[in-house]
């Protein structure tokens, strides 16, 4: 008797369960993933705040359909991340995932994406180029950036506009700074620079006295120093830079993309004045979209956003645009990814300016050469030059395959001396490329 | 016969456990199977640590390095040199054992805090290699695209059930091996060394050799875990050979009970499950786990398995008679 009742109940439950999945979406389920505890909290938390702001703008609804957010913490550990991606997919049954934010997380996420093509993913702040190059997979789109994409033109700018010939890069010894250095070297050496010397220090180092002494002794030979670190290391570097009197020996510090970001400026103070860097977003952008984003963000969280939050915000807004194109039918992953890849954001829609996706799923966007200035008593980045519509391949957009066939970046590849570097690109890009480069005196 | 005969408890428990483990994929969800797989490979790492701690009285900070070396070799041999299935895992375990043979020569003479420091240094060495030798290990981005093998026509990559049985087979093998080792003359000699090294040396036992072999056996256990880690997650990066990974295993072993193999698995299970379950409930889950850890250290220094055993020993008589009573009343 009891068994019979149970069977009826079970059938009923199963019946309603199937009916539930057949009918139209009655709830849009969005997953986010990123480090929200541990050393990398600033990256995960920032992106998540951006996503939440974009959701709050629409009251967590799309055309009346409620949106539910599931956020998971990776602790910056990829094994944890892969497990939690599984939780989001199988337990929470999310329609798509926004995240993650760190380099190694992104590489693992795209690998997961290739094995789970039915769960669309919009990468957050994660910047290794292979996510949308050698490992690119259809269901993974990145409304963000690659490390090299934003710095190719900075190398060019330093060689052409600032007229530097020899530069020293000091940075943390791991993949992300290596990629930054590589992108910079390509832009710098191909446009008239002569040498880039790389000095690597342990990731956690905060005492740079030996490096400072070396920089001081090299100051006669080199034109400028580029700081290629992040977080506390940048603050320590800038402080010791002044203590050792290097501000009198070099014109100013150059920074990698992440150096003078908004969260860093108050910590650096006036030492940051005049720092040049490059990125696909700058906080001083006077566009309406950016001003609104900044003020809304400040109202919600009490401080101004930086590029990390901007990217979470943009990712969610790209998803909204895709939903609009599909009329809210997010339960067809293939159609959703297709719609995401077709999204074009205008200057009025994104705080960073206009962008659209290339065939690999990475934005083609403006790259700004930024300079830190003081405006109304506050430090901010303004754009001194804009390079429009830069792809992740930078100047190599029409020879993407050759670029991807080349060796991977390491701590000392590509070579930093002009002659060795040119021998190397001749091998991978061909003689004609080098000939053209010499004829035009750099990129066109 | 009386159902509560104490001699019967162990075999009954063991067969219930066996049946449960064998039927797990059909009893539970895919998600549960995934968690069990994770607990097994991390459990192997914890067990390797517990084995050294329990049998030698030494806490090692480089077991994650052996775990990672095996994982890295699987990754490199498979993705870079495309070697067919049994070679990468066997080579991985082999290299990890060789590495243990080499590092063991340096580490095994030290004791107490010196052993701790030496293994810390050697472990960091492996970590630095994984992070810096980018042309081989791809640096901090890690190696992706590792696929689990096809076994007798069944793909362990596509089916979690196949992977589960593949791993369960290896896992049971290792557990059996460690349990046998503990009971063997070798295990007894080792315990003698742990309790009084000078006496064992005086009696003519090769103390150093015993310790050295135990070190290598422990590395072997961690290496098997590393192979399954790489296969299941499909990737490996320097985090898996880092100090953090090793400390997590240490925490699991303290939680579960550092002196027993069962404690190692129990501790890993609790830690890894809480990690996923609690993080879904509250953003402050690390705090909750920290408090829980504190409570365990203060009130159950032998870990959960150790305390459970103490309670069992204390109340064994009462419980058995209670069970017997229950059986009698149940009879018509």
XYZ file of C-alpha atoms in Angstrom:
776
model
C 0.000 0.000 0.000
C 2.663 2.452 1.078
C 4.758 1.404 -1.902
C 1.932 2.225 -4.291
C 1.537 5.715 -2.885
C 5.239 6.267 -3.177
C 5.216 5.239 -6.817
C 2.361 7.660 -7.577
C 4.201 10.445 -5.810
C 7.404 9.662 -7.697
C 5.645 9.681 -11.061
C 3.981 12.946 -10.192
C 7.269 14.534 -9.208
C 8.960 13.308 -12.342
C 6.062 14.493 -14.474
C 6.204 18.010 -13.070
C 9.947 18.042 -13.296
C 9.830 17.295 -17.031
C 6.995 19.755 -17.629
C 9.068 22.387 -15.853
C 11.972 22.032 -18.239
C 9.837 21.974 -21.366
C 8.026 25.265 -20.722
C 9.700 28.641 -21.402
C 12.325 29.966 -19.028
C 10.628 31.209 -15.885
C 13.866 32.131 -14.182
C 17.225 33.126 -15.625
C 20.030 31.548 -13.640
C 23.416 33.242 -13.793
C 26.544 31.814 -12.193
C 29.641 33.808 -11.296
C 32.975 32.367 -10.324
C 36.151 34.005 -9.058
C 38.383 34.361 -6.015
C 36.302 36.054 -3.318
C 38.518 34.915 -0.438
C 42.301 34.741 -0.158
C 45.030 36.893 -1.671
C 43.206 37.531 -4.930
C 39.936 38.731 -3.379
C 40.217 42.130 -5.071
C 39.857 40.458 -8.490
C 36.924 38.184 -7.733
C 35.085 40.669 -5.547
C 35.566 43.503 -8.063
C 34.167 41.529 -10.968
C 31.255 40.298 -8.849
C 30.387 43.852 -7.782
C 30.332 44.880 -11.436
C 27.993 42.028 -12.306
C 25.700 42.911 -9.416
C 25.603 46.570 -10.441
C 24.543 45.642 -13.967
C 21.854 43.353 -12.535
C 20.642 45.981 -10.064
C 20.239 48.476 -12.946
C 17.540 46.185 -14.254
C 16.195 45.223 -10.865
C 17.382 41.601 -11.337
C 14.816 41.110 -14.077
C 14.743 40.681 -17.812
C 11.396 41.391 -19.511
C 9.731 40.515 -16.226
C 11.615 37.208 -15.872
C 13.456 37.159 -12.535
C 17.225 36.621 -12.611
C 18.876 34.557 -9.916
C 22.580 34.918 -9.201
C 24.743 32.051 -7.940
C 28.244 33.089 -6.960
C 31.035 30.694 -6.132
C 34.490 31.245 -4.665
C 37.586 29.660 -6.229
C 40.104 30.590 -3.504
C 42.419 31.127 -6.520
C 42.800 27.335 -6.728
C 41.904 25.774 -10.070
C 40.966 22.374 -8.667
C 38.401 24.084 -6.456
C 37.292 26.150 -9.426
C 36.711 23.165 -11.700
C 34.681 21.479 -8.955
C 32.583 24.575 -8.462
C 32.036 25.029 -12.179
C 30.573 21.540 -11.970
C 28.373 22.629 -9.047
C 27.089 25.632 -10.972
C 26.290 23.494 -13.972
C 24.856 20.376 -12.321
C 23.504 21.584 -8.994
C 22.386 25.133 -9.772
C 21.637 24.475 -13.462
C 22.825 27.943 -14.469
C 22.180 29.162 -18.018
C 25.595 30.775 -18.287
C 28.624 31.586 -16.163
C 30.550 34.848 -15.753
C 34.153 34.432 -14.610
C 36.866 33.686 -13.603
C 39.301 36.535 -12.990
C 42.849 35.200 -12.653
C 45.218 34.023 -15.368
C 45.645 30.403 -14.372
C 41.938 30.188 -13.556
C 41.065 31.364 -17.037
C 43.269 28.714 -18.642
C 41.579 26.016 -16.576
C 38.136 27.479 -17.259
C 38.565 27.359 -21.022
C 39.687 23.743 -20.717
C 36.526 23.033 -18.715
C 34.508 24.947 -21.305
C 35.842 22.728 -24.098
C 34.572 19.684 -22.186
C 31.246 21.312 -21.281
C 30.224 23.116 -24.464
C 26.591 23.304 -23.321
C 27.398 25.860 -20.618
C 28.263 29.259 -22.098
C 30.950 31.167 -20.273
C 31.883 34.839 -20.313
C 35.417 35.192 -18.952
C 35.906 37.956 -16.385
C 39.260 39.662 -15.821
C 41.446 36.713 -16.816
C 44.014 37.832 -19.409
C 46.183 34.996 -20.881
C 45.924 35.216 -24.660
C 45.514 31.464 -25.146
C 42.000 31.546 -23.672
C 40.938 33.103 -26.945
C 43.816 31.930 -29.127
C 45.436 28.521 -29.118
C 42.894 27.031 -26.703
C 39.866 28.999 -27.894
C 36.579 27.130 -27.770
C 33.220 28.245 -29.131
C 31.258 28.355 -25.878
C 33.808 30.577 -24.133
C 33.721 34.293 -24.944
C 35.816 36.948 -23.239
C 34.358 40.454 -23.006
C 37.704 41.442 -21.505
C 41.269 41.686 -22.697
C 44.533 39.863 -23.193
C 47.683 40.967 -21.409
C 49.589 41.644 -24.625
C 46.658 43.284 -26.437
C 46.687 46.340 -24.215
C 50.445 46.838 -24.175
C 51.623 46.345 -27.810
C 50.839 49.985 -28.512
C 52.451 51.184 -25.322
C 55.761 49.838 -26.601
C 55.137 51.649 -29.842
C 54.272 54.859 -27.976
C 57.406 54.720 -25.836
C 59.606 54.280 -28.891
C 57.881 56.713 -31.239
C 56.258 59.402 -29.117
C 58.467 59.403 -26.038
C 61.554 58.640 -28.103
C 63.101 56.114 -25.724
C 65.732 53.705 -27.031
C 66.561 51.495 -24.069
C 64.204 50.476 -21.304
C 64.402 48.333 -18.163
C 61.411 46.279 -17.077
C 61.246 45.264 -13.410
C 58.529 42.787 -12.592
C 57.198 39.835 -10.659
C 58.494 36.519 -11.881
C 55.392 34.741 -13.231
C 53.315 34.355 -16.364
C 51.263 37.542 -16.370
C 54.212 39.963 -16.137
C 56.094 37.846 -18.676
C 53.206 38.350 -21.119
C 53.142 42.070 -20.424
C 56.864 42.314 -21.058
C 56.550 40.303 -24.277
C 53.827 42.538 -25.702
C 55.789 45.632 -24.766
C 59.016 44.340 -26.295
C 57.289 43.631 -29.614
C 55.846 47.127 -29.805
C 59.033 48.793 -28.621
C 61.660 47.009 -30.694
C 59.608 46.931 -33.898
C 59.157 50.690 -33.752
C 62.694 51.852 -33.223
C 63.563 50.751 -29.676
C 66.940 49.118 -29.234
C 66.916 47.111 -26.072
C 64.669 46.004 -23.238
C 66.339 44.591 -20.148
C 64.128 42.418 -17.942
C 64.795 42.153 -14.210
C 62.585 39.638 -12.419
C 62.012 39.495 -8.682
C 60.178 36.907 -6.551
C 56.422 37.428 -6.579
C 56.183 38.313 -2.889
C 59.321 40.451 -2.631
C 58.868 43.882 -1.082
C 62.497 44.833 -0.528
C 63.949 46.171 -3.753
C 67.142 47.731 -2.408
C 69.450 45.577 -4.528
C 67.360 46.225 -7.617
C 67.270 49.954 -6.876
C 71.054 50.023 -6.595
C 71.313 48.257 -9.923
C 68.840 50.666 -11.531
C 70.845 53.587 -10.224
C 74.042 52.268 -11.756
C 72.290 51.581 -15.061
C 70.689 55.015 -15.271
C 73.320 56.391 -17.597
C 72.701 53.640 -20.079
C 68.910 53.293 -20.064
C 66.193 55.864 -20.691
C 63.356 54.691 -18.477
C 62.096 51.984 -16.122
C 58.806 50.133 -16.481
C 57.324 48.674 -13.317
C 55.728 45.367 -14.169
C 54.317 44.206 -10.812
C 50.978 44.262 -9.044
C 49.498 44.987 -5.629
C 51.736 45.589 -2.616
C 54.860 45.167 -4.752
C 53.956 48.276 -6.759
C 53.460 50.359 -3.632
C 56.779 49.183 -2.201
C 58.550 49.794 -5.522
C 57.298 53.361 -5.829
C 58.247 54.171 -2.258
C 61.781 52.828 -2.596
C 62.121 54.487 -5.990
C 61.892 57.846 -4.255
C 63.966 56.788 -1.222
C 66.841 55.799 -3.486
C 66.532 59.048 -5.408
C 65.811 57.361 -8.710
C 63.118 59.923 -9.497
C 65.959 62.302 -10.207
C 67.758 59.863 -12.478
C 64.887 58.739 -14.703
C 62.142 60.935 -16.191
C 59.269 58.921 -14.613
C 58.166 55.360 -14.021
C 56.299 53.583 -16.751
C 53.738 51.046 -15.618
C 52.285 47.817 -16.921
C 48.537 47.814 -17.506
C 47.540 47.186 -13.890
C 49.932 49.564 -12.146
C 48.015 52.846 -11.810
C 44.498 51.387 -11.542
C 41.940 53.220 -9.445
C 42.312 51.102 -6.312
C 46.066 51.665 -6.383
C 46.113 55.450 -6.838
C 45.281 56.512 -3.276
C 47.983 54.160 -1.967
C 50.604 55.507 -4.337
C 49.665 59.160 -3.754
C 51.543 61.881 -5.598
C 54.359 59.506 -6.476
C 52.039 58.208 -9.174
C 51.843 61.585 -10.924
C 53.052 61.393 -14.491
C 53.094 57.599 -14.706
C 52.394 56.355 -18.211
C 50.654 53.047 -18.864
C 48.123 51.566 -21.263
C 44.817 49.747 -20.983
C 41.481 49.254 -22.705
C 39.791 51.416 -20.063
C 40.698 54.623 -18.270
C 38.881 56.019 -15.296
C 39.063 59.627 -16.498
C 37.042 58.833 -19.631
C 34.496 61.684 -19.912
C 31.970 59.550 -21.809
C 28.453 59.478 -20.414
C 28.524 55.685 -19.990
C 31.665 55.860 -17.873
C 30.492 58.755 -15.705
C 27.214 57.001 -14.994
C 29.008 53.735 -14.233
C 31.425 55.406 -11.845
C 28.796 57.364 -9.932
C 26.373 54.422 -9.703
C 29.154 52.177 -8.508
C 30.253 54.667 -5.879
C 26.676 54.962 -4.642
C 26.407 51.180 -4.312
C 29.808 50.317 -2.845
C 31.240 53.548 -1.425
C 34.294 53.757 -3.665
C 35.095 54.309 -7.329
C 35.365 51.225 -9.531
C 38.445 50.121 -11.422
C 38.859 48.135 -14.582
C 38.139 44.823 -12.820
C 34.638 45.913 -11.805
C 34.148 47.505 -15.213
C 34.744 44.142 -16.805
C 32.197 42.321 -14.628
C 29.736 45.101 -15.447
C 30.414 44.851 -19.171
C 30.180 41.044 -19.159
C 26.695 41.164 -17.640
C 25.644 43.950 -20.022
C 26.877 41.927 -22.997
C 24.782 39.025 -21.692
C 21.757 41.332 -21.465
C 22.237 42.410 -25.072
C 22.408 38.781 -26.151
C 19.212 38.064 -24.202
C 17.508 40.947 -25.970
C 18.452 39.464 -29.321
C 17.022 36.114 -28.234
C 13.985 37.534 -26.468
C 15.046 35.937 -23.198
C 15.448 32.395 -24.495
C 18.646 31.679 -22.613
C 17.997 27.961 -22.317
C 19.461 27.255 -25.757
C 23.198 27.452 -25.062
C 24.231 27.391 -28.706
C 21.938 30.226 -29.705
C 23.014 32.181 -26.641
C 26.724 31.918 -27.451
C 25.987 32.902 -31.030
C 24.074 35.958 -29.827
C 26.861 36.897 -27.403
C 29.452 36.717 -30.141
C 27.355 39.054 -32.307
C 26.991 41.722 -29.610
C 28.400 45.131 -30.498
C 28.757 47.627 -27.693
C 28.712 51.316 -28.564
C 30.440 54.200 -26.854
C 27.134 55.007 -25.173
C 26.808 51.475 -23.783
C 30.200 50.565 -22.372
C 32.361 52.576 -19.978
C 35.437 51.486 -21.931
C 34.186 52.691 -25.322
C 33.014 50.725 -28.342
C 33.949 47.079 -28.837
C 32.903 43.943 -30.691
C 34.199 40.376 -30.796
C 36.679 38.810 -33.200
C 36.199 35.260 -34.482
C 38.058 33.911 -31.425
C 35.685 35.616 -28.982
C 37.990 38.388 -27.748
C 37.039 42.065 -28.124
C 38.406 44.375 -30.767
C 38.573 47.574 -28.768
C 40.309 50.890 -28.178
C 43.616 50.917 -26.348
C 44.378 54.061 -24.410
C 47.809 55.354 -23.485
C 47.134 56.749 -20.029
C 48.865 59.290 -17.866
C 48.198 59.941 -14.192
C 47.239 63.560 -13.504
C 45.619 65.450 -10.642
C 42.126 66.745 -11.303
C 40.127 68.562 -8.605
C 42.601 67.294 -6.040
C 42.155 63.701 -7.123
C 44.527 61.447 -9.004
C 43.177 59.925 -12.165
C 44.224 58.499 -15.498
C 43.601 60.513 -18.626
C 44.167 59.306 -22.172
C 47.028 60.972 -24.012
C 46.589 58.856 -27.121
C 43.991 56.375 -28.367
C 44.677 53.462 -30.683
C 41.353 52.459 -32.170
C 40.021 48.960 -32.829
C 42.995 46.949 -31.636
C 42.560 43.176 -31.776
C 44.195 40.665 -29.455
C 46.776 40.091 -32.185
C 47.615 43.791 -32.160
C 49.598 44.649 -35.286
C 49.643 40.988 -36.345
C 45.873 40.803 -36.936
C 46.330 39.772 -40.577
C 48.844 37.056 -39.699
C 47.147 35.535 -36.690
C 48.149 31.973 -37.587
C 51.843 32.892 -37.791
C 51.625 34.681 -34.472
C 50.071 31.653 -32.805
C 52.624 29.276 -34.353
C 55.496 31.095 -32.634
C 57.002 29.897 -29.353
C 55.215 30.642 -26.097
C 56.263 33.585 -23.953
C 58.672 32.836 -21.111
C 60.632 34.981 -18.707
C 63.192 35.683 -21.434
C 61.313 35.107 -24.648
C 61.030 37.040 -26.940
C 64.628 38.297 -26.822
C 65.105 41.833 -25.536
C 67.960 42.883 -27.843
C 67.082 44.297 -31.232
C 69.325 42.097 -33.390
C 68.301 38.841 -31.695
C 64.667 39.890 -31.703
C 64.678 40.640 -35.409
C 66.342 37.338 -36.224
C 63.553 35.679 -34.279
C 60.650 37.470 -36.001
C 62.233 36.870 -39.380
C 62.070 33.179 -38.578
C 58.391 33.256 -37.589
C 56.880 36.154 -39.544
C 59.019 35.995 -42.684
C 61.593 38.219 -44.420
C 58.951 40.414 -46.046
C 57.535 41.382 -42.705
C 60.921 42.554 -41.460
C 61.606 44.367 -44.744
C 58.299 46.251 -44.489
C 58.998 47.099 -40.900
C 62.324 48.637 -41.811
C 60.826 50.498 -44.790
C 57.998 52.016 -42.738
C 60.165 52.658 -39.702
C 57.764 50.609 -37.571
C 54.065 49.868 -37.614
C 51.986 51.998 -39.948
C 24.470 -17.219 16.620
C 24.529 -13.920 18.422
C 24.657 -10.996 15.951
C 26.712 -8.853 18.260
C 29.769 -11.078 18.482
C 32.629 -8.549 18.532
C 34.687 -10.727 16.189
C 32.014 -10.352 13.530
C 31.794 -6.583 13.591
C 34.823 -5.962 11.430
C 33.992 -8.327 8.557
C 30.351 -7.212 8.572
C 31.353 -3.558 8.443
C 33.901 -4.276 5.749
C 31.433 -6.091 3.525
C 28.767 -3.406 3.989
C 31.352 -0.799 3.032
C 32.430 -2.798 -0.004
C 28.867 -3.179 -1.246
C 28.218 0.534 -0.657
C 31.349 1.592 -2.510
C 30.676 -0.729 -5.421
C 27.093 0.407 -5.854
C 27.733 4.094 -5.194
C 27.276 5.326 -8.792
C 23.816 3.745 -8.914
C 22.758 4.805 -5.429
C 23.732 8.450 -5.679
C 23.973 11.318 -8.119
C 26.772 12.219 -10.497
C 27.603 15.033 -8.153
C 28.152 12.728 -5.218
C 30.349 10.475 -7.333
C 32.409 13.495 -8.307
C 32.891 14.435 -4.668
C 33.913 10.874 -3.826
C 36.475 10.909 -6.609
C 37.945 14.154 -5.270
C 38.044 12.783 -1.745
C 39.877 9.706 -2.991
C 42.694 11.519 -4.790
C 43.161 14.105 -2.075
C 42.767 11.294 0.429
C 45.802 9.586 -1.080
C 47.849 12.744 -0.543
C 46.647 12.987 3.053
C 47.311 9.297 3.603
C 50.862 9.707 2.406
C 51.333 12.438 4.981
C 49.601 10.425 7.708
C 51.701 7.381 6.947
C 54.919 9.305 7.614
C 53.436 11.021 10.647
C 52.000 7.846 12.103
C 54.799 5.399 11.342
C 57.834 7.660 11.519
C 56.568 10.467 13.712
C 57.690 12.954 11.058
C 55.570 15.681 9.476
C 56.559 16.276 5.868
C 55.925 19.483 3.956
C 56.788 18.047 0.568
C 54.239 15.296 -0.031
C 52.365 17.620 -2.384
C 55.564 17.803 -4.424
C 55.415 14.050 -5.155
C 51.695 14.385 -5.836
C 52.495 17.157 -8.302
C 55.516 15.519 -9.936
C 53.372 12.550 -10.923
C 50.625 14.864 -12.149
C 53.059 16.964 -14.158
C 54.618 13.914 -15.790
C 51.214 12.617 -16.824
C 50.434 16.043 -18.236
C 53.711 16.551 -20.086
C 54.058 13.035 -21.459
C 50.463 13.033 -22.644
C 49.981 16.526 -24.037
C 53.488 17.187 -25.301
C 54.753 13.772 -26.385
C 51.354 12.088 -26.926
C 52.431 8.827 -25.305
C 49.704 6.158 -25.030
C 47.896 5.335 -21.810
C 49.816 3.179 -19.411
C 53.099 5.022 -19.999
C 52.382 8.529 -18.610
C 50.941 7.432 -15.241
C 53.544 4.701 -14.744
C 56.358 7.061 -15.683
C 54.850 9.730 -13.462
C 54.729 7.466 -10.451
C 58.189 6.133 -11.290
C 59.720 9.596 -11.480
C 58.033 10.627 -8.233
C 59.487 7.562 -6.536
C 62.923 8.334 -7.995
C 62.620 11.902 -6.773
C 61.739 10.578 -3.333
C 64.803 8.366 -3.516
C 66.936 11.401 -4.220
C 65.316 13.842 -1.797
C 65.091 11.105 0.808
C 68.887 10.893 0.931
C 68.932 14.513 2.029
C 65.861 14.659 4.203
C 65.796 11.394 6.064
C 68.730 12.055 8.350
C 66.980 15.050 9.850
C 64.431 14.806 12.603
C 61.702 16.968 14.128
C 61.760 20.565 13.100
C 64.822 20.028 10.876
C 62.955 17.437 8.855
C 60.101 19.920 8.571
C 62.429 22.602 7.257
C 64.299 20.374 4.867
C 61.099 19.081 3.323
C 59.815 22.639 3.136
C 62.868 23.704 1.162
C 62.795 20.699 -1.150
C 59.062 21.121 -1.693
C 59.518 24.774 -2.582
C 62.254 23.762 -4.997
C 59.806 21.596 -6.907
C 57.236 24.364 -6.790
C 59.728 26.908 -8.162
C 60.598 24.516 -10.970
C 56.934 24.096 -11.883
C 56.389 27.831 -11.836
C 59.591 28.971 -13.552
C 60.426 26.336 -16.132
C 57.743 27.768 -18.359
C 58.884 26.212 -21.626
C 58.193 22.775 -20.143
C 55.506 23.348 -17.485
C 53.793 26.423 -19.019
C 54.493 28.300 -15.789
C 51.621 29.562 -13.711
C 49.045 29.127 -16.443
C 49.503 25.403 -15.997
C 49.031 22.560 -18.448
C 45.508 21.881 -19.647
C 43.981 19.365 -22.025
C 44.816 16.185 -20.112
C 42.290 13.454 -20.849
C 41.547 10.358 -18.804
C 42.249 7.087 -20.631
C 39.960 4.555 -22.268
C 39.989 1.292 -20.288
C 38.758 -1.949 -21.851
C 36.667 0.074 -24.254
C 35.162 2.316 -21.577
C 36.145 5.966 -21.554
C 36.986 7.280 -18.101
C 36.865 10.772 -19.584
C 33.245 10.603 -20.686
C 31.794 8.600 -17.825
C 32.293 9.494 -14.182
C 31.265 5.969 -13.227
C 34.107 4.433 -15.232
C 36.532 6.928 -13.723
C 35.189 6.146 -10.280
C 35.841 2.419 -10.636
C 39.237 3.016 -12.204
C 40.216 5.132 -9.228
C 38.502 2.939 -6.650
C 40.583 0.024 -7.912
C 43.860 1.925 -7.496
C 42.734 3.486 -4.234
C 41.813 0.137 -2.685
C 45.117 -1.265 -3.899
C 47.036 1.490 -2.147
C 45.005 1.181 1.055
C 45.553 -2.567 1.064
C 49.269 -2.030 0.425
C 49.615 0.453 3.288
C 47.598 -1.692 5.682
C 49.687 -4.736 4.803
C 52.847 -2.705 5.188
C 51.767 -1.596 8.642
C 51.209 -5.177 9.781
C 54.344 -6.568 8.135
C 57.660 -7.044 9.953
C 58.784 -3.929 8.148
C 55.930 -1.988 9.748
C 56.755 -3.343 13.173
C 60.411 -2.449 12.824
C 59.400 1.020 11.702
C 57.263 1.509 14.775
C 60.190 0.404 16.835
C 62.282 3.100 15.188
C 59.593 5.672 15.837
C 59.344 4.821 19.523
C 62.997 4.335 20.306
C 65.489 4.784 17.543
C 68.566 4.206 19.666
C 67.280 0.901 20.979
C 66.491 -0.346 17.463
C 69.929 0.735 16.267
C 71.522 -1.057 19.172
C 69.572 -4.208 18.360
C 71.151 -4.116 14.921
C 68.286 -2.903 12.740
C 69.207 -0.699 9.738
C 67.404 2.332 11.098
C 68.284 4.728 8.282
C 67.309 2.272 5.577
C 63.948 1.656 7.247
C 63.195 5.356 7.413
C 64.387 5.850 3.862
C 62.116 3.107 2.547
C 59.136 4.479 4.451
C 59.773 7.876 2.891
C 59.735 6.331 -0.584
C 56.559 4.333 0.095
C 54.824 7.506 1.253
C 55.874 9.293 -1.935
C 54.462 6.428 -3.982
C 51.070 6.861 -2.330
C 51.032 10.602 -2.997
C 52.095 10.003 -6.611
C 49.126 7.709 -7.276
C 46.872 10.479 -5.986
C 48.586 12.972 -8.281
C 47.943 10.840 -11.358
C 44.207 10.743 -10.680
C 44.168 14.432 -9.837
C 45.614 15.262 -13.245
C 43.262 12.896 -15.031
C 40.126 14.047 -13.278
C 40.623 17.803 -13.323
C 42.271 17.642 -16.748
C 44.890 20.150 -15.722
C 47.824 20.774 -13.469
C 49.473 24.003 -12.327
C 52.009 25.007 -9.665
C 49.311 25.259 -7.022
C 49.127 21.470 -6.791
C 52.797 21.250 -5.780
C 52.651 24.281 -3.515
C 53.011 24.549 0.224
C 49.326 25.501 0.416
C 48.302 22.158 -1.065
C 50.501 20.376 1.441
C 49.157 22.374 4.366
C 45.596 21.597 3.286
C 46.441 17.908 3.434
C 48.012 18.448 6.839
C 44.839 20.141 8.048
C 42.744 17.275 6.740
C 44.922 14.781 8.543
C 44.765 16.666 11.821
C 41.010 16.937 11.432
C 40.571 13.256 10.773
C 43.298 11.913 13.014
C 46.910 11.832 11.940
C 47.723 8.325 13.128
C 45.275 6.294 11.090
C 44.649 5.762 7.391
C 40.913 5.926 8.004
C 41.375 9.277 9.713
C 43.174 10.587 6.636
C 40.277 9.739 4.356
C 37.697 10.938 6.864
C 39.450 14.270 7.380
C 39.844 14.835 3.645
C 36.207 13.933 3.111
C 34.968 16.375 5.715
C 37.235 19.194 4.597
C 36.492 18.868 0.885
C 32.758 18.428 1.390
C 32.445 21.372 3.743
C 34.433 23.475 1.312
C 31.838 23.029 -1.393
C 28.688 22.784 0.719
C 29.400 25.658 3.102
C 30.574 28.008 0.365
C 27.166 27.618 -1.255
C 25.476 28.662 1.996
C 27.603 31.545 3.240
C 30.380 33.736 1.918
C 32.033 33.538 5.329
C 32.610 29.806 5.076
C 36.344 30.076 5.694
C 35.586 31.584 9.086
C 33.193 28.763 9.949
C 35.801 26.191 8.991
C 38.451 27.994 10.996
C 36.322 27.908 14.136
C 35.528 24.258 13.588
C 39.200 23.475 13.189
C 40.002 25.317 16.403
C 37.372 23.342 18.308
C 38.734 20.048 17.003
C 42.322 20.885 17.955
C 41.246 21.963 21.434
C 38.840 19.188 22.300
C 39.870 16.285 20.089
C 43.607 16.531 19.479
C 43.659 13.026 18.054
C 41.223 14.047 15.362
C 37.755 12.766 14.671
C 38.851 9.186 14.003
C 41.021 9.162 17.124
C 38.239 10.489 19.337
C 35.692 8.137 17.851
C 38.016 5.273 18.664
C 38.467 6.482 22.240
C 34.725 6.730 22.709
C 34.294 3.291 21.145
C 36.892 1.766 23.449
C 35.295 3.359 26.498
C 31.743 2.341 25.742
C 32.360 -0.809 23.734
C 31.073 -3.132 26.416
C 27.922 -1.161 27.038
C 27.147 -0.787 23.359
C 27.652 -4.444 22.594
C 25.372 -5.528 25.399
C 22.844 -2.968 24.232
C 22.973 -4.384 20.721
C 22.635 -7.895 22.066
C 19.646 -6.841 24.111
C 18.099 -5.245 21.080
C 18.539 -8.452 19.138
C 16.901 -10.536 21.821
C 13.841 -8.347 22.103
C 13.473 -8.345 18.352
C 13.170 -12.109 18.284
C 9.640 -13.432 18.455
